mmCIF file of C-alpha atoms in Angstrom:
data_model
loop_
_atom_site.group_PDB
_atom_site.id
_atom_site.type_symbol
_atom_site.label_atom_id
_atom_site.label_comp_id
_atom_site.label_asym_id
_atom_site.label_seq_id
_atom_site.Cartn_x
_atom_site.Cartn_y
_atom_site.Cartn_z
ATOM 1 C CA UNK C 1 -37.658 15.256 -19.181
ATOM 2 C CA UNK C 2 -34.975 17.608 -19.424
ATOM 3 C CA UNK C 3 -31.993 17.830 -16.988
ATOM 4 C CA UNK C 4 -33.030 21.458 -15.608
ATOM 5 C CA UNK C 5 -36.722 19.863 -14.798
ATOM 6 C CA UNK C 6 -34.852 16.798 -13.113
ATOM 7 C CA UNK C 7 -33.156 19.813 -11.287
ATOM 8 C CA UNK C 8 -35.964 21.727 -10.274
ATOM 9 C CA UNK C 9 -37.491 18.428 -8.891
ATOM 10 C CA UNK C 10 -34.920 17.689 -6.944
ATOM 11 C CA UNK C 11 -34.601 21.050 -5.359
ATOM 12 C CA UNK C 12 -38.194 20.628 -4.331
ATOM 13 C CA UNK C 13 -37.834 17.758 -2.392
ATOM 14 C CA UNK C 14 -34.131 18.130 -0.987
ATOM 15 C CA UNK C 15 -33.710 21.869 -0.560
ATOM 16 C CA UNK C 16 -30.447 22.774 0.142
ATOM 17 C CA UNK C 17 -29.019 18.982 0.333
ATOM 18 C CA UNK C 18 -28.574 19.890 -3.809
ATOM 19 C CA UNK C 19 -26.068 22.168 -4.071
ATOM 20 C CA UNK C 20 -25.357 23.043 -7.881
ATOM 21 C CA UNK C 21 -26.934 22.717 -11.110
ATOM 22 C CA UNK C 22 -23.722 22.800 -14.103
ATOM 23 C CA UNK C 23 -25.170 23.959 -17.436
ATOM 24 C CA UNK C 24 -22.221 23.654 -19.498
ATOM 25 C CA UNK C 25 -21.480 19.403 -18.806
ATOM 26 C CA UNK C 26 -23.312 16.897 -20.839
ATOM 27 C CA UNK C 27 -25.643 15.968 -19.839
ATOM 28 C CA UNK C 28 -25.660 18.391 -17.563
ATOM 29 C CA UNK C 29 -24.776 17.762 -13.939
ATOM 30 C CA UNK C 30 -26.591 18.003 -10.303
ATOM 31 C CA UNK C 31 -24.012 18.567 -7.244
ATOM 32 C CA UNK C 32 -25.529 16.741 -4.569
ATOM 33 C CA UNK C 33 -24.667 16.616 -0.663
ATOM 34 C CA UNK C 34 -22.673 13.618 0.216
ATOM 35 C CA UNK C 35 -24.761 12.373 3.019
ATOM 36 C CA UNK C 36 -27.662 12.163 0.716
ATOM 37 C CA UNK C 37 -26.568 10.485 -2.318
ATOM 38 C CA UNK C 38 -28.437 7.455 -1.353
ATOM 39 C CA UNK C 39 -31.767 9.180 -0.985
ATOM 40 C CA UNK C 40 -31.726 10.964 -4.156
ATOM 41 C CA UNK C 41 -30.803 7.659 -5.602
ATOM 42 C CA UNK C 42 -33.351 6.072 -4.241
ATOM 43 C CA UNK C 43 -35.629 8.723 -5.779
ATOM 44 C CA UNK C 44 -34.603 9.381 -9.020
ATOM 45 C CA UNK C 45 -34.516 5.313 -9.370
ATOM 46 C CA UNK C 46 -38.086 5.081 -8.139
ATOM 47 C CA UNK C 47 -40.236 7.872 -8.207
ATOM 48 C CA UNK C 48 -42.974 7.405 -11.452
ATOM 49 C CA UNK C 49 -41.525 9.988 -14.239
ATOM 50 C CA UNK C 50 -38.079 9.427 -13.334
ATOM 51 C CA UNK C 51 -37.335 5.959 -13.026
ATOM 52 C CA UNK C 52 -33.682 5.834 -13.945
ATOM 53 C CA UNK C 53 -33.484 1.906 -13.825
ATOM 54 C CA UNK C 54 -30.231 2.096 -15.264
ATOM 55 C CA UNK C 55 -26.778 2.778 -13.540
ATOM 56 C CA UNK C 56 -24.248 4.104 -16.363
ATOM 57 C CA UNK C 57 -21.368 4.344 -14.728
ATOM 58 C CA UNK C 58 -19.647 5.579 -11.880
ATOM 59 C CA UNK C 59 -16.360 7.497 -11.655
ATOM 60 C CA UNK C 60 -13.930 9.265 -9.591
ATOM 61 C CA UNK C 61 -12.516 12.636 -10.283
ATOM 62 C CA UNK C 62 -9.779 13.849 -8.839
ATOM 63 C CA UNK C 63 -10.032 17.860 -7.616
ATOM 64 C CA UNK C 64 -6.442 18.875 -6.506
ATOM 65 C CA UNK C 65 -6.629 22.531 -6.521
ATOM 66 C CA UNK C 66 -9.335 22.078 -4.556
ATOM 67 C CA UNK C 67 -8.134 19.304 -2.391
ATOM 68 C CA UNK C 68 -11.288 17.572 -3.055
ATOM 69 C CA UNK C 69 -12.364 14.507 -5.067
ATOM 70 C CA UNK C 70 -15.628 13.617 -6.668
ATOM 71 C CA UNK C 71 -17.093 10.742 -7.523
ATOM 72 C CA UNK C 72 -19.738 11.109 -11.035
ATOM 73 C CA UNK C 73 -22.892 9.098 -11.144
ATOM 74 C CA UNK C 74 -23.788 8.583 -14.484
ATOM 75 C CA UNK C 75 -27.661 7.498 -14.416
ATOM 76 C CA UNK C 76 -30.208 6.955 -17.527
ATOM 77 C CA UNK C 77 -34.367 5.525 -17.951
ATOM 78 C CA UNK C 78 -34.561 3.421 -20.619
ATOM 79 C CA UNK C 79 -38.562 4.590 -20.181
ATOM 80 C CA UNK C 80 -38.183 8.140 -20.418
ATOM 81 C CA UNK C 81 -35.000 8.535 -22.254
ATOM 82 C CA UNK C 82 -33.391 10.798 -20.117
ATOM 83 C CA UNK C 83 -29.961 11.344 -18.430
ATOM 84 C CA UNK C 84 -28.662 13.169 -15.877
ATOM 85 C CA UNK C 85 -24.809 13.153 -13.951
ATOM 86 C CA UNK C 86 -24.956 13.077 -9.824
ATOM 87 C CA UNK C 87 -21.467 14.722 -8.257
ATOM 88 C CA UNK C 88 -20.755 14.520 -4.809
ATOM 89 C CA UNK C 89 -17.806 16.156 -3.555
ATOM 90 C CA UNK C 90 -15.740 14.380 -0.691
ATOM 91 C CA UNK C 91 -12.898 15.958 1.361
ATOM 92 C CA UNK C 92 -9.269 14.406 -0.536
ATOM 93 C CA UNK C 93 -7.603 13.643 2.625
ATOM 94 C CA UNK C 94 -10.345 11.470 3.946
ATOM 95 C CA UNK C 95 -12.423 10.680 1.121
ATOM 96 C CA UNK C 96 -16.002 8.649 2.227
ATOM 97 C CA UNK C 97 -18.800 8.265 0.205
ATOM 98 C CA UNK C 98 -21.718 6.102 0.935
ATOM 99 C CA UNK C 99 -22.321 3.037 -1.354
ATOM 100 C CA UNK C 100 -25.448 2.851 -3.804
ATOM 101 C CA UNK C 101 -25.152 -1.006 -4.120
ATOM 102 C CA UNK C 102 -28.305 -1.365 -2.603
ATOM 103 C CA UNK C 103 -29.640 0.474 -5.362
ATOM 104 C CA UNK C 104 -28.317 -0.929 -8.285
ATOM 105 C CA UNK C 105 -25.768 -3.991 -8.025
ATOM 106 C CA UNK C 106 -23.555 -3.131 -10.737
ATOM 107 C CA UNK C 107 -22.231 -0.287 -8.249
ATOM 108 C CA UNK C 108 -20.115 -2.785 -6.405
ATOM 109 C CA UNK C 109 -17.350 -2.873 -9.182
ATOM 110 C CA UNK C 110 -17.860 0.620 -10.410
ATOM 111 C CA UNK C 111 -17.184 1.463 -6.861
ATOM 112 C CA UNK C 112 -14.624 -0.965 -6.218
ATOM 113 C CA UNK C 113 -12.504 0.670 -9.778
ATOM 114 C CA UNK C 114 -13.023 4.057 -8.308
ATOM 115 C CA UNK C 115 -11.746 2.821 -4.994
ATOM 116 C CA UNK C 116 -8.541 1.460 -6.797
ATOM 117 C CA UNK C 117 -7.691 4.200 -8.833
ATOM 118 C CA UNK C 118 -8.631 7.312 -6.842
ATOM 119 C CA UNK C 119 -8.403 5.258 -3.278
ATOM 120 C CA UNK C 120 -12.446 6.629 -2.600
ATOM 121 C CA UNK C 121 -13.769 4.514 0.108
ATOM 122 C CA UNK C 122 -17.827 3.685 -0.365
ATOM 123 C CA UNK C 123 -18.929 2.668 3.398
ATOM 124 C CA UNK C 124 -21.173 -0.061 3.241
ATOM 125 C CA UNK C 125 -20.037 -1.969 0.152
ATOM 126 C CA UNK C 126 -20.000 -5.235 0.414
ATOM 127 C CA UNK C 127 -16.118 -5.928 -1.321
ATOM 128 C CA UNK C 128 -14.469 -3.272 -1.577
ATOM 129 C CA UNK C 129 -11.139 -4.484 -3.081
ATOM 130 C CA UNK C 130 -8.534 -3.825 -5.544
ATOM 131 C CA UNK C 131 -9.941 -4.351 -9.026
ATOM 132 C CA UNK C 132 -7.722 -4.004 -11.802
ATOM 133 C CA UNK C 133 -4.316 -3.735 -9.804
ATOM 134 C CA UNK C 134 -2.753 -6.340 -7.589
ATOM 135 C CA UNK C 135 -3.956 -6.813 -3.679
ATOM 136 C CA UNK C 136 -0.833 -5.426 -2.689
ATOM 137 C CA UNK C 137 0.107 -2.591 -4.642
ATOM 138 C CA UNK C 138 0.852 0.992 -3.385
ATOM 139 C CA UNK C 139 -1.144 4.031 -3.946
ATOM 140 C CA UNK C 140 -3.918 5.238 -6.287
ATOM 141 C CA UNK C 141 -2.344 5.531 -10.199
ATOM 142 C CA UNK C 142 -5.410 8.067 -11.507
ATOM 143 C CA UNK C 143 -4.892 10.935 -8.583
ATOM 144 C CA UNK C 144 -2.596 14.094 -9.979
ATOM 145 C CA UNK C 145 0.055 13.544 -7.548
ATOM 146 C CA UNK C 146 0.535 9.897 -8.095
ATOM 147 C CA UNK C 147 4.246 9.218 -8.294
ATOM 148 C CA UNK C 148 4.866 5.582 -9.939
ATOM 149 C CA UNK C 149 6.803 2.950 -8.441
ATOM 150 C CA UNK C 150 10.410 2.267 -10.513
ATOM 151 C CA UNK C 151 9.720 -1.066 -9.724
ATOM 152 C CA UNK C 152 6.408 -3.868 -8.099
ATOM 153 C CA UNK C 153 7.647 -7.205 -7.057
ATOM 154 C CA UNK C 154 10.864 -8.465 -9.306
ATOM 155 C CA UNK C 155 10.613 -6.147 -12.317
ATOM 156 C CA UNK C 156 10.656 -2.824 -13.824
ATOM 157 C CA UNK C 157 7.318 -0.922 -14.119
ATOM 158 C CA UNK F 1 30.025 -49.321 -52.536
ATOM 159 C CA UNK F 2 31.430 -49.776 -48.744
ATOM 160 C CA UNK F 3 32.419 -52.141 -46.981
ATOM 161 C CA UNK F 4 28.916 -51.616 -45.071
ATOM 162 C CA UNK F 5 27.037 -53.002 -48.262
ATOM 163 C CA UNK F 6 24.607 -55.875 -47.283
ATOM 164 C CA UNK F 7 25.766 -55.847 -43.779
ATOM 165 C CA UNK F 8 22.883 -54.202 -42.122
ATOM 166 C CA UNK F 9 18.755 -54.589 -42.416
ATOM 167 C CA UNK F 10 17.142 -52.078 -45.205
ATOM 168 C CA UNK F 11 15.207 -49.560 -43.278
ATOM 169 C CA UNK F 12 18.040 -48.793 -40.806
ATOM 170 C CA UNK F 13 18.672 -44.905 -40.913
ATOM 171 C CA UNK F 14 22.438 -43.135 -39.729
ATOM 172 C CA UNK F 15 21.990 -39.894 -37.703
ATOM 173 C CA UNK F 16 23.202 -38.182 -34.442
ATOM 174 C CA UNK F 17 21.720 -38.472 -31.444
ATOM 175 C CA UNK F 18 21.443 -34.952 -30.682
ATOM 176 C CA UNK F 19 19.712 -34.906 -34.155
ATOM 177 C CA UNK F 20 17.055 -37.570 -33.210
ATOM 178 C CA UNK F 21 16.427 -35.933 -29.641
ATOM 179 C CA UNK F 22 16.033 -32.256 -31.284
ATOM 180 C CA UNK F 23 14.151 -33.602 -34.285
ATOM 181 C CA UNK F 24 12.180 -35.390 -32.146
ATOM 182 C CA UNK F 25 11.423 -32.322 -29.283
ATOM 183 C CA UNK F 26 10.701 -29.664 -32.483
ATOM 184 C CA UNK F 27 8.159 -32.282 -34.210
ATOM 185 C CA UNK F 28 5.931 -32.459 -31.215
ATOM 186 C CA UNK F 29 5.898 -28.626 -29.789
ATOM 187 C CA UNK F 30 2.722 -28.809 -28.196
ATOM 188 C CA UNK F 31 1.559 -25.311 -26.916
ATOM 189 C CA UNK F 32 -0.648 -24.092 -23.742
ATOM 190 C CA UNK F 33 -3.819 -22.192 -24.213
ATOM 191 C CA UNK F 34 -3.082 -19.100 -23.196
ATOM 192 C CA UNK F 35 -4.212 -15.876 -24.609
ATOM 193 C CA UNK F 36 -5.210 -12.418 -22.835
ATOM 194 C CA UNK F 37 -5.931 -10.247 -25.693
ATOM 195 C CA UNK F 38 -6.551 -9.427 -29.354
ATOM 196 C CA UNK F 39 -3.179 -11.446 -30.020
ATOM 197 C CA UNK F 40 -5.449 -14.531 -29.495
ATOM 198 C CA UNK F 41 -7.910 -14.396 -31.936
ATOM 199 C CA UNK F 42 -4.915 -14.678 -34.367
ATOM 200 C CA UNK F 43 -3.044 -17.548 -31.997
ATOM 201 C CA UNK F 44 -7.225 -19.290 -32.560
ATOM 202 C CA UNK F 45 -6.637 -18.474 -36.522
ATOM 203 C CA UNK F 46 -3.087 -20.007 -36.522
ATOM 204 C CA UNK F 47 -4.647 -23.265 -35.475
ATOM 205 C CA UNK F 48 -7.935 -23.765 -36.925
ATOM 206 C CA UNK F 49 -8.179 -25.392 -40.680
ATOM 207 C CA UNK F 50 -6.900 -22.306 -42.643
ATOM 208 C CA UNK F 51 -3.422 -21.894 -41.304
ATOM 209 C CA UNK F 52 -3.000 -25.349 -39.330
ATOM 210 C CA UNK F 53 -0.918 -25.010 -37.072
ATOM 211 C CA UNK F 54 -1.112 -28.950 -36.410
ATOM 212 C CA UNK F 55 0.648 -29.892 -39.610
ATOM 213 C CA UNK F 56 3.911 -28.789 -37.751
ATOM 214 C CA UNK F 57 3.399 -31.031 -34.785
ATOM 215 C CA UNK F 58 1.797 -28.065 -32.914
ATOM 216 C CA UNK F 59 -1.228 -29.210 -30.711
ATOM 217 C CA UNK F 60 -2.441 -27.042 -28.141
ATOM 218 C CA UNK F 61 -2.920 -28.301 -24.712
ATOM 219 C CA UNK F 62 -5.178 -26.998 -22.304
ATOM 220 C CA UNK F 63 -2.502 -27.602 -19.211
ATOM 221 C CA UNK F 64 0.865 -26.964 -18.726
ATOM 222 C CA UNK F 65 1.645 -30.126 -17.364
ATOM 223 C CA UNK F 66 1.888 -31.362 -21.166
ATOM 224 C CA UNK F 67 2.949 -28.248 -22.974
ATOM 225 C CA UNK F 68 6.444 -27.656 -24.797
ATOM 226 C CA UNK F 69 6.021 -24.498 -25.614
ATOM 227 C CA UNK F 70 3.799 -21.293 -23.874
ATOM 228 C CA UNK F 71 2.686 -18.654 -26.666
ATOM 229 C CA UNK F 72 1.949 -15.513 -24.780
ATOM 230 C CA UNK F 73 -0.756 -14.329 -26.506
ATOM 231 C CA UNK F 74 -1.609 -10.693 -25.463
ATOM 232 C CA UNK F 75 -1.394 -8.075 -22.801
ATOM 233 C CA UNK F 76 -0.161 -9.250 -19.130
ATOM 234 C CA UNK F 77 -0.924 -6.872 -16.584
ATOM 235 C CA UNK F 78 1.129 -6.505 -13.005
ATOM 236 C CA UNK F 79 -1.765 -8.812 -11.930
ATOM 237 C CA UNK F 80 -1.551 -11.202 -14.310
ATOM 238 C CA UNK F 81 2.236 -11.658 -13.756
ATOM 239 C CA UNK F 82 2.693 -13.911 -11.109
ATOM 240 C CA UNK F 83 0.088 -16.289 -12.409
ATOM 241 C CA UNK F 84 2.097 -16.451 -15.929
ATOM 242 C CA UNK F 85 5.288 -16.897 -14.176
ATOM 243 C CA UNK F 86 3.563 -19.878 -12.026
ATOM 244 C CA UNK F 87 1.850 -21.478 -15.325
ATOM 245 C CA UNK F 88 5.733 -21.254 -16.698
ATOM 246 C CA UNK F 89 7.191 -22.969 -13.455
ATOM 247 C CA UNK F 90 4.646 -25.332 -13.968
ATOM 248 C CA UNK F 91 5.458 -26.464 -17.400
ATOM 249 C CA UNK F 92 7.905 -29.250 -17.385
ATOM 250 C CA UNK F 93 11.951 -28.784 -18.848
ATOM 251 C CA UNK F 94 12.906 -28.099 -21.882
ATOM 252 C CA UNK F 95 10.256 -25.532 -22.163
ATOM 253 C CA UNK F 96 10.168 -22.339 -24.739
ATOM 254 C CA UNK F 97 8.307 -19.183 -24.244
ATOM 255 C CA UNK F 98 7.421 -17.234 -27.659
ATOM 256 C CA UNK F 99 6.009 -13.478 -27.113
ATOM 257 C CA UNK F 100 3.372 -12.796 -29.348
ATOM 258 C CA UNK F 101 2.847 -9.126 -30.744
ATOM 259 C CA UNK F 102 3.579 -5.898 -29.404
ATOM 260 C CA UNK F 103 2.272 -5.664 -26.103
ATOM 261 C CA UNK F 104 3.817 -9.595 -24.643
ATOM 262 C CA UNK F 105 7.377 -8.131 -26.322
ATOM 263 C CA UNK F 106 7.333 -4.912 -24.736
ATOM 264 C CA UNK F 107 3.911 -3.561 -23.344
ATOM 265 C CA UNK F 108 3.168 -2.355 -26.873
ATOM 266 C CA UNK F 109 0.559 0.676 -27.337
ATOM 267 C CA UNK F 110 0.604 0.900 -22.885
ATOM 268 C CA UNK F 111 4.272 1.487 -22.713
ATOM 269 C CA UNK F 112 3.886 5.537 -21.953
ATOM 270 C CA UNK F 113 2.349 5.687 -18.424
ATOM 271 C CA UNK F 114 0.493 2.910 -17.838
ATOM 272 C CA UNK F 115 0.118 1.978 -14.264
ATOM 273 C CA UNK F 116 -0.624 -1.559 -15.151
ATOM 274 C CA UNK F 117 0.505 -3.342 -17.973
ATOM 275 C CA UNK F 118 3.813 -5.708 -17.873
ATOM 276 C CA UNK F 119 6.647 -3.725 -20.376
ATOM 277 C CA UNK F 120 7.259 -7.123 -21.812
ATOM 278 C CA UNK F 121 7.268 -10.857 -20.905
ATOM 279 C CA UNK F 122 10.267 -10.859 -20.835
ATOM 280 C CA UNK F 123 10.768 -9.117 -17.523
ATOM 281 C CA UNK F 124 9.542 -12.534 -15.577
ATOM 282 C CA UNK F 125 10.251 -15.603 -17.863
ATOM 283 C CA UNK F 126 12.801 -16.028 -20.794
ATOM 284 C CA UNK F 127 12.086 -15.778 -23.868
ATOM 285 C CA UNK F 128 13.634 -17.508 -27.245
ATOM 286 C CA UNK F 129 11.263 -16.147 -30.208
ATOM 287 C CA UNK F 130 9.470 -12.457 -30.379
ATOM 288 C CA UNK F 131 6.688 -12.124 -32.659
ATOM 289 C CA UNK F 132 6.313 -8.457 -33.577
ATOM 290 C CA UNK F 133 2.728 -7.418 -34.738
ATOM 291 C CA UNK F 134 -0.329 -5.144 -33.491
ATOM 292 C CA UNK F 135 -1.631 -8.014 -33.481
ATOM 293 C CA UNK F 136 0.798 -10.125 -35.841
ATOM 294 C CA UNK F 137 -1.037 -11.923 -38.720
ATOM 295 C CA UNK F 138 -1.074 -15.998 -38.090
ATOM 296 C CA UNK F 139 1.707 -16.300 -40.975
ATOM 297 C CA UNK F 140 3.828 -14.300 -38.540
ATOM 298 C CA UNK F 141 3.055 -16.821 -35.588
ATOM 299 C CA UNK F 142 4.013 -19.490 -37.969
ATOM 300 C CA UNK F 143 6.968 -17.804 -38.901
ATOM 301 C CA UNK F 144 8.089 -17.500 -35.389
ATOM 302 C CA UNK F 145 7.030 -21.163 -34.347
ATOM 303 C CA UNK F 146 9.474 -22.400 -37.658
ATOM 304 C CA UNK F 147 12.356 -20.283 -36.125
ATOM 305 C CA UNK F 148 11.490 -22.136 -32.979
ATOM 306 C CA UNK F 149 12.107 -25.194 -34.567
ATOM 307 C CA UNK F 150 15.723 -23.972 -36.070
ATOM 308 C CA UNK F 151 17.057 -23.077 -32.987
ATOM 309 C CA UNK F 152 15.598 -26.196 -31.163
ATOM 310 C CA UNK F 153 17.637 -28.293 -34.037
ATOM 311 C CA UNK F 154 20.772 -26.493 -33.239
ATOM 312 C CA UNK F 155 20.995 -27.699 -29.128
ATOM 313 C CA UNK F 156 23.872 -29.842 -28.746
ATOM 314 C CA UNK F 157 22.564 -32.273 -25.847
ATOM 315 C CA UNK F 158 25.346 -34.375 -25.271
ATOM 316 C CA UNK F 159 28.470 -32.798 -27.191
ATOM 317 C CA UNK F 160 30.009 -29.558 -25.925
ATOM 318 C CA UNK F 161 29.075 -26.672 -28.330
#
């Protein structure tokens, strides 16, 4: 099924909880309401002609100008070959997005890197921790206005 | 002939002790596992049966409670730090530290803002040999383990240098 279908299906059953459709991404993208991400999840994983079994990845963007941040889901059906991107847009100050562990497990380290590098907090996950840096470092190394640290611990970074 | 001649048992050899303690320290360098990256599938090369490490008295050990000698083998990361400096405090004295390849000497190919990776090993333990390579070939271990062995044979233990 094509992305604008996937679209049009979605618009159907959430109304105005799907915000955009972006043409020009591949594949192309669906803006979705925060609040929601877990429902149209939930959908898109179940529903019979969609079944997108399999979670591709999950990443953080970071929207300065905006003074926003976004997290990408990634999702794909091994049945149906068919893709599609999920963006939800959180405020940069405070930035909450509900987890899709629940969904599929492998979210809990996708959402634990994108909660490292871009400091995004998923409510509900069950560990969200530092991945790749140390427990104690400071601040979130992929956002624009990261400034690094001369030095962590004993040496030079 | 000397006045020694017949005087002492045949298989009695003359050396220095600082000799016979080096000699004896370089012959037996055993090495700890440890490897992080691509720079240990070549430290695995270096001792299986093609290039041998063993036949220099190089054994690995899987502890550092045993080891000589810790071959950094790869990329440490700010994370990985503290556990290499505590595997190094661990090992027992004399000890050597060799950096293997680009990224153990200096952070290789993550030098240019990377939030994460270690700009060399040498910025938490000591270290007497650098390897350079992207990843360096198993000949170029070797090489480094040999010089290892040199300067081990020139410690003066008991005489003033």
């Amino acid at each position: 099924m094509e992305a604008k279908d996937i679209h049009q299906l979605l618009v159907n059953r959430f109304h105005d909880r799907i915000k955009d459709f972006q043409e020009n991404t591949f594949p192309n993208a669906v803006v979705v309401d925060g609040s929601s991400i877990v429902e149209v999840c939930g959908f898109l994983k179940n529903e019979p002609g969609m079944e997108f079994t399999s979670l591709i990845s999950i990443s953080g963007v970071d929207l300065k100008e905006q003074s926003k941040l976004m997290v990408a889901y990634h999702l794909g059906s091994m049945q149906h070959k068919h893709k599609i991107v999920l963006k939800v847009e959180t405020d940069r100050n405070n930035p909450h997005v509900p987890t899709i562990e629940m969904l599929w497990r492998g979210a809990n380290w996708y959402e634990r890197e994108a909660y490292d590098l871009y400091g995004i907090i998923f409510d509900g996950n069950s560990d969200l921790r530092r991945i790749l840096l140390p427990d104690d470092w400071e601040g979130y190394p992929m956002r624009k206005d990261y400034v690094y640290p001369k030095r962590y611990h004993t040496w030079n970074v | 002939m000397g006045v020694l001649e017949n005087s002492l048992p045949p298989n009695m050899l003359f050396t220095t002790v600082d000799k016979f303690l080096n000699w004896s320290k370089k012959s037996s360098l055993w090495y700890m596992l440890f490897a992080t990256a691509c720079c240990g599938i070549e430290l695995m090369q270096a001792g299986a049966s093609r290039y041998d490490l063993d036949r220099f008295g190089s054994v690995f050990r899987a502890t550092p409670r045993q080891s000589d000698l810790i071959i950094v083998a790869g990329t440490i990361t700010h994370k990985m730090a503290d556990r290499v400096k505590k595997l190094y405090d661990q090992m027992p004295s004399p000890k050597y530290v060799i950096a293997m390849g680009s990224c153990a000497n200096t952070g290789g190919p993550f030098f240019k803002d990377s939030y994460s990776v270690l700009k060399g090993v040498d910025q938490i333990i000591p270290v007497d040999v650098y390897v350079p390579g992207c990843p360096p070939r198993p000949e170029a271990l070797i090489d480094g383990i040999i010089k290892l062995q040199q300067k081990i044979m020139e410690k003066k233990n008991l005489v003033k240098s």
